[in-house]
Coordinates of C-alpha atoms and ligand atoms in Angstrom, one line a residue:
M1 CA -1.3 11.8 -10.8
V2 CA -0.6 8.2 -8.7
L3 CA -0.3 5.2 -10.8
F4 CA -1.2 2.0 -9.1
L5 CA 0.0 -1.4 -10.5
I6 CA -2.3 -4.3 -9.5
G7 CA -2.1 -7.9 -10.0
F8 CA -1.3 -11.3 -8.5
M9 CA 1.7 -11.9 -6.9
G10 CA 4.8 -12.3 -9.1
C11 CA 3.2 -10.5 -12.0
G12 CA 6.0 -7.9 -12.2
K13 CA 4.2 -4.9 -10.4
S14 CA 7.5 -3.9 -8.7
S15 CA 10.3 -4.4 -11.3
I16 CA 7.9 -2.7 -14.1
G17 CA 6.9 -0.1 -11.6
R18 CA 10.3 1.0 -10.8
Q19 CA 11.1 0.8 -14.5
L20 CA 8.1 3.1 -15.1
A21 CA 9.0 5.5 -12.3
R22 CA 12.2 6.1 -14.1
R23 CA 10.7 6.5 -17.3
L24 CA 8.3 8.8 -16.2
G25 CA 10.2 10.9 -13.6
Y26 CA 7.9 9.9 -10.9
G27 CA 8.6 8.4 -7.7
F28 CA 8.2 4.7 -6.6
V29 CA 6.5 3.4 -3.6
D30 CA 6.8 -0.6 -2.8
M31 CA 3.3 -1.2 -0.6
D32 CA 5.1 -4.0 1.0
T33 CA 8.2 -2.2 1.9
D34 CA 6.4 0.8 3.0
I35 CA 4.3 -1.2 5.4
E36 CA 7.3 -3.3 6.6
R37 CA 9.0 0.4 7.5
E38 CA 5.8 1.6 9.3
A39 CA 5.5 -1.8 11.3
G40 CA 9.0 -2.4 11.9
M41 CA 8.8 -6.2 10.9
T42 CA 8.5 -7.9 7.5
V43 CA 5.3 -9.1 6.1
T44 CA 5.9 -12.4 6.8
E45 CA 6.8 -11.4 10.8
I46 CA 3.0 -9.5 10.6
F47 CA 1.3 -12.4 9.3
A48 CA 2.7 -14.8 11.8
R49 CA 2.6 -12.2 14.7
K50 CA -0.3 -10.3 14.3
G51 CA -2.1 -12.5 11.6
E52 CA -3.6 -11.7 8.0
P53 CA -6.7 -9.2 9.0
Y54 CA -4.1 -6.8 10.9
F55 CA -2.1 -7.2 7.6
R56 CA -5.0 -6.0 5.5
E57 CA -5.9 -3.1 7.7
C58 CA -2.1 -1.8 7.4
E59 CA -2.8 -1.9 3.8
R60 CA -5.7 0.0 3.8
E61 CA -4.3 2.8 6.3
A62 CA -1.6 2.8 3.4
L63 CA -3.5 3.3 1.0
R64 CA -4.7 6.3 3.1
R65 CA -1.4 7.9 3.4
Y66 CA -1.2 7.9 -0.3
A67 CA -3.9 10.7 -0.9
V68 CA -1.2 13.1 -0.7
L69 CA 1.0 11.7 -3.3
D70 CA 1.7 13.2 -6.8
N71 CA 3.6 11.9 -9.8
T72 CA 4.2 8.7 -8.0
V73 CA 4.0 4.7 -9.1
V74 CA 2.6 2.4 -6.4
A75 CA 3.3 -1.2 -6.7
T76 CA 0.7 -2.5 -4.6
G77 CA 0.6 -6.0 -2.7
G78 CA -1.5 -8.5 -4.5
G79 CA -4.4 -8.7 -2.0
V80 CA -4.9 -5.0 -1.7
P81 CA -7.8 -4.7 -4.6
C82 CA -9.9 -7.2 -2.7
G83 CA -10.0 -5.0 1.0
E84 CA -13.6 -3.5 1.2
G85 CA -13.4 -0.3 -1.0
N86 CA -9.8 -0.4 -1.6
M87 CA -10.4 -0.4 -5.7
E88 CA -12.8 2.5 -5.4
T89 CA -10.1 4.5 -3.1
M90 CA -7.3 3.9 -5.8
N91 CA -9.7 4.8 -8.7
G92 CA -10.4 7.9 -6.7
Y93 CA -6.9 9.2 -6.0
G94 CA -5.3 7.9 -9.4
V95 CA -5.3 5.3 -12.2
T96 CA -5.4 1.8 -11.7
V97 CA -3.5 -0.6 -14.2
Y98 CA -3.7 -4.5 -13.7
F99 CA -0.9 -6.7 -15.2
K100 CA -3.5 -10.0 -16.0
M101 CA -1.4 -13.2 -16.1
S102 CA -2.4 -16.9 -16.4
P103 CA -2.1 -19.1 -13.6
E104 CA 0.4 -21.2 -15.1
K105 CA 2.7 -18.2 -16.0
L106 CA 2.4 -16.9 -12.3
A107 CA 3.6 -20.3 -10.8
M108 CA 6.3 -20.6 -13.1
R109 CA 7.5 -17.0 -12.0
L110 CA 6.6 -17.8 -8.4
Y111 CA 8.4 -21.3 -8.1
H112 CA 11.7 -19.9 -6.8
G113 CA 10.4 -17.1 -4.7
R114 CA 7.6 -18.6 -2.8
D115 CA 9.2 -19.1 0.5
K116 CA 9.5 -15.2 1.0
R117 CA 5.3 -14.9 0.8
P118 CA 3.6 -16.2 3.6
L119 CA 0.3 -17.4 1.8
L120 CA 2.5 -19.4 -0.6
R121 CA 5.2 -21.0 1.8
G122 CA 5.4 -24.7 2.2
K123 CA 3.4 -25.6 -0.9
N124 CA 4.5 -28.1 -3.3
D125 CA 4.3 -27.1 -7.0
D126 CA 0.8 -28.9 -7.6
E127 CA -0.6 -27.1 -4.4
L128 CA 1.0 -23.6 -5.8
L129 CA -0.6 -24.0 -9.1
E130 CA -4.0 -25.0 -7.6
F131 CA -3.9 -22.2 -5.0
I132 CA -3.1 -19.5 -7.6
R133 CA -6.1 -20.9 -9.6
E134 CA -8.4 -20.5 -6.8
R135 CA -7.6 -17.2 -5.5
L136 CA -7.5 -15.5 -9.2
L137 CA -10.9 -16.8 -9.8
Q138 CA -11.7 -14.7 -6.4
R139 CA -9.9 -12.2 -7.0
E140 CA -10.6 -11.3 -10.6
P141 CA -13.8 -9.4 -10.0
Y142 CA -11.7 -6.6 -8.0
Y143 CA -9.0 -6.8 -10.2
G144 CA -11.3 -6.2 -13.4
M145 CA -12.3 -2.8 -12.1
A146 CA -8.9 -1.5 -13.1
R147 CA -8.9 1.3 -15.7
L148 CA -6.4 0.0 -17.6
V149 CA -6.1 -4.0 -18.2
I150 CA -2.8 -5.4 -19.7
D151 CA -2.5 -8.9 -20.9
C152 CA 1.0 -9.9 -19.9
D153 CA 1.4 -13.3 -21.1
G154 CA 4.1 -13.7 -23.4
V155 CA 5.1 -9.9 -23.6
S156 CA 8.6 -8.3 -22.2
D157 CA 8.4 -5.8 -19.1
E158 CA 9.3 -3.2 -21.7
Y159 CA 6.3 -3.9 -23.8
I160 CA 4.2 -3.6 -20.9
A161 CA 6.1 -0.2 -19.6
E162 CA 5.9 1.2 -22.7
H163 CA 1.8 0.3 -23.1
V164 CA 1.3 2.0 -19.6
I165 CA 3.1 5.0 -21.0
R166 CA 1.1 5.4 -23.9
Y167 CA -2.3 5.2 -22.0
M168 CA -1.2 7.7 -19.7
E169 CA -0.2 10.3 -22.5
N170 CA -3.5 9.5 -23.9
C171 CA -5.1 10.4 -20.1
K172 CA -3.3 13.5 -20.3
S173 CA -4.3 14.7 -23.6
Ligands
S3P1 C1 -0.2 -10.7 -0.9 C2 0.8 -10.4 -1.8 C3 2.0 -9.8 -1.4 C4 2.1 -9.4 0.2 C5 1.6 -10.6 0.9 C6 0.0 -10.9 0.7 C7 -1.6 -11.1 -1.5 O1 2.6 -8.8 -2.1 O2 1.2 -8.1 0.3 O3 2.4 -11.6 0.9 O4 -2.4 -11.5 -0.8 O5 -1.4 -11.7 -2.5 P1 3.2 -9.0 -3.8 O6 1.9 -9.2 -4.8 O7 4.2 -7.8 -4.1 O8 4.0 -10.2 -3.7

C-alpha cells in the first residue's frame, strides 16, 4: 500500500511521514527531495529558473513514477492535491491522509522556515498569515478529497501517527 500524506506547507507531512515509515517498516519518499534529485536543482531554483507551472508538471510526473511503489509513505508537497487529476491519481494508487491545521497554527510553524519556500519568501508576519488563509481556502476542496482527514491542531505527532496506523489496520481487516 502507498500512503500519501497531504496538507499545507508546515503541517508535518515529512517529519510524521518518516516516523510512520519507521513504525510500519515502509519506505519513505519526500516528494520535493525526489523532484530536486530528478531536476538537479532545488525547488527554489526550479521556481526561479523554470517557473511554477514547470514545477507543477514535475509534481505530476513524480506522481506517475509512484504507480509502481508498494509499502511506501510519500510526503507530498502542499500544492500537489490541486494539480488536475492528482487527487484522483493518489486515491487510485493508495490511501490519502490530510493533516488539517488552522492558518494560525501553520503560520506559527512557518515563521522560521519561510525563506526555504519560494511561495513564502519575503513575506512579513501579517502577509504570511493572510497568504495561508487565502491559499487554504482555495485548497480545502482538494485536501477534503482525502480518504482520512486528521485534525492536527493541538495534538502531538505521536497521536497523529497512531491515528494513521489504526486507520490502516482497519483498512486491511
Ligand atoms: C508548495 C509546498 C512545498 C513545495 C513548494 C510549493 C505549495 O512543499 O512543494 O514550495 O505549493 O504548497 P511542502 O508542503 O513540503 O513545504
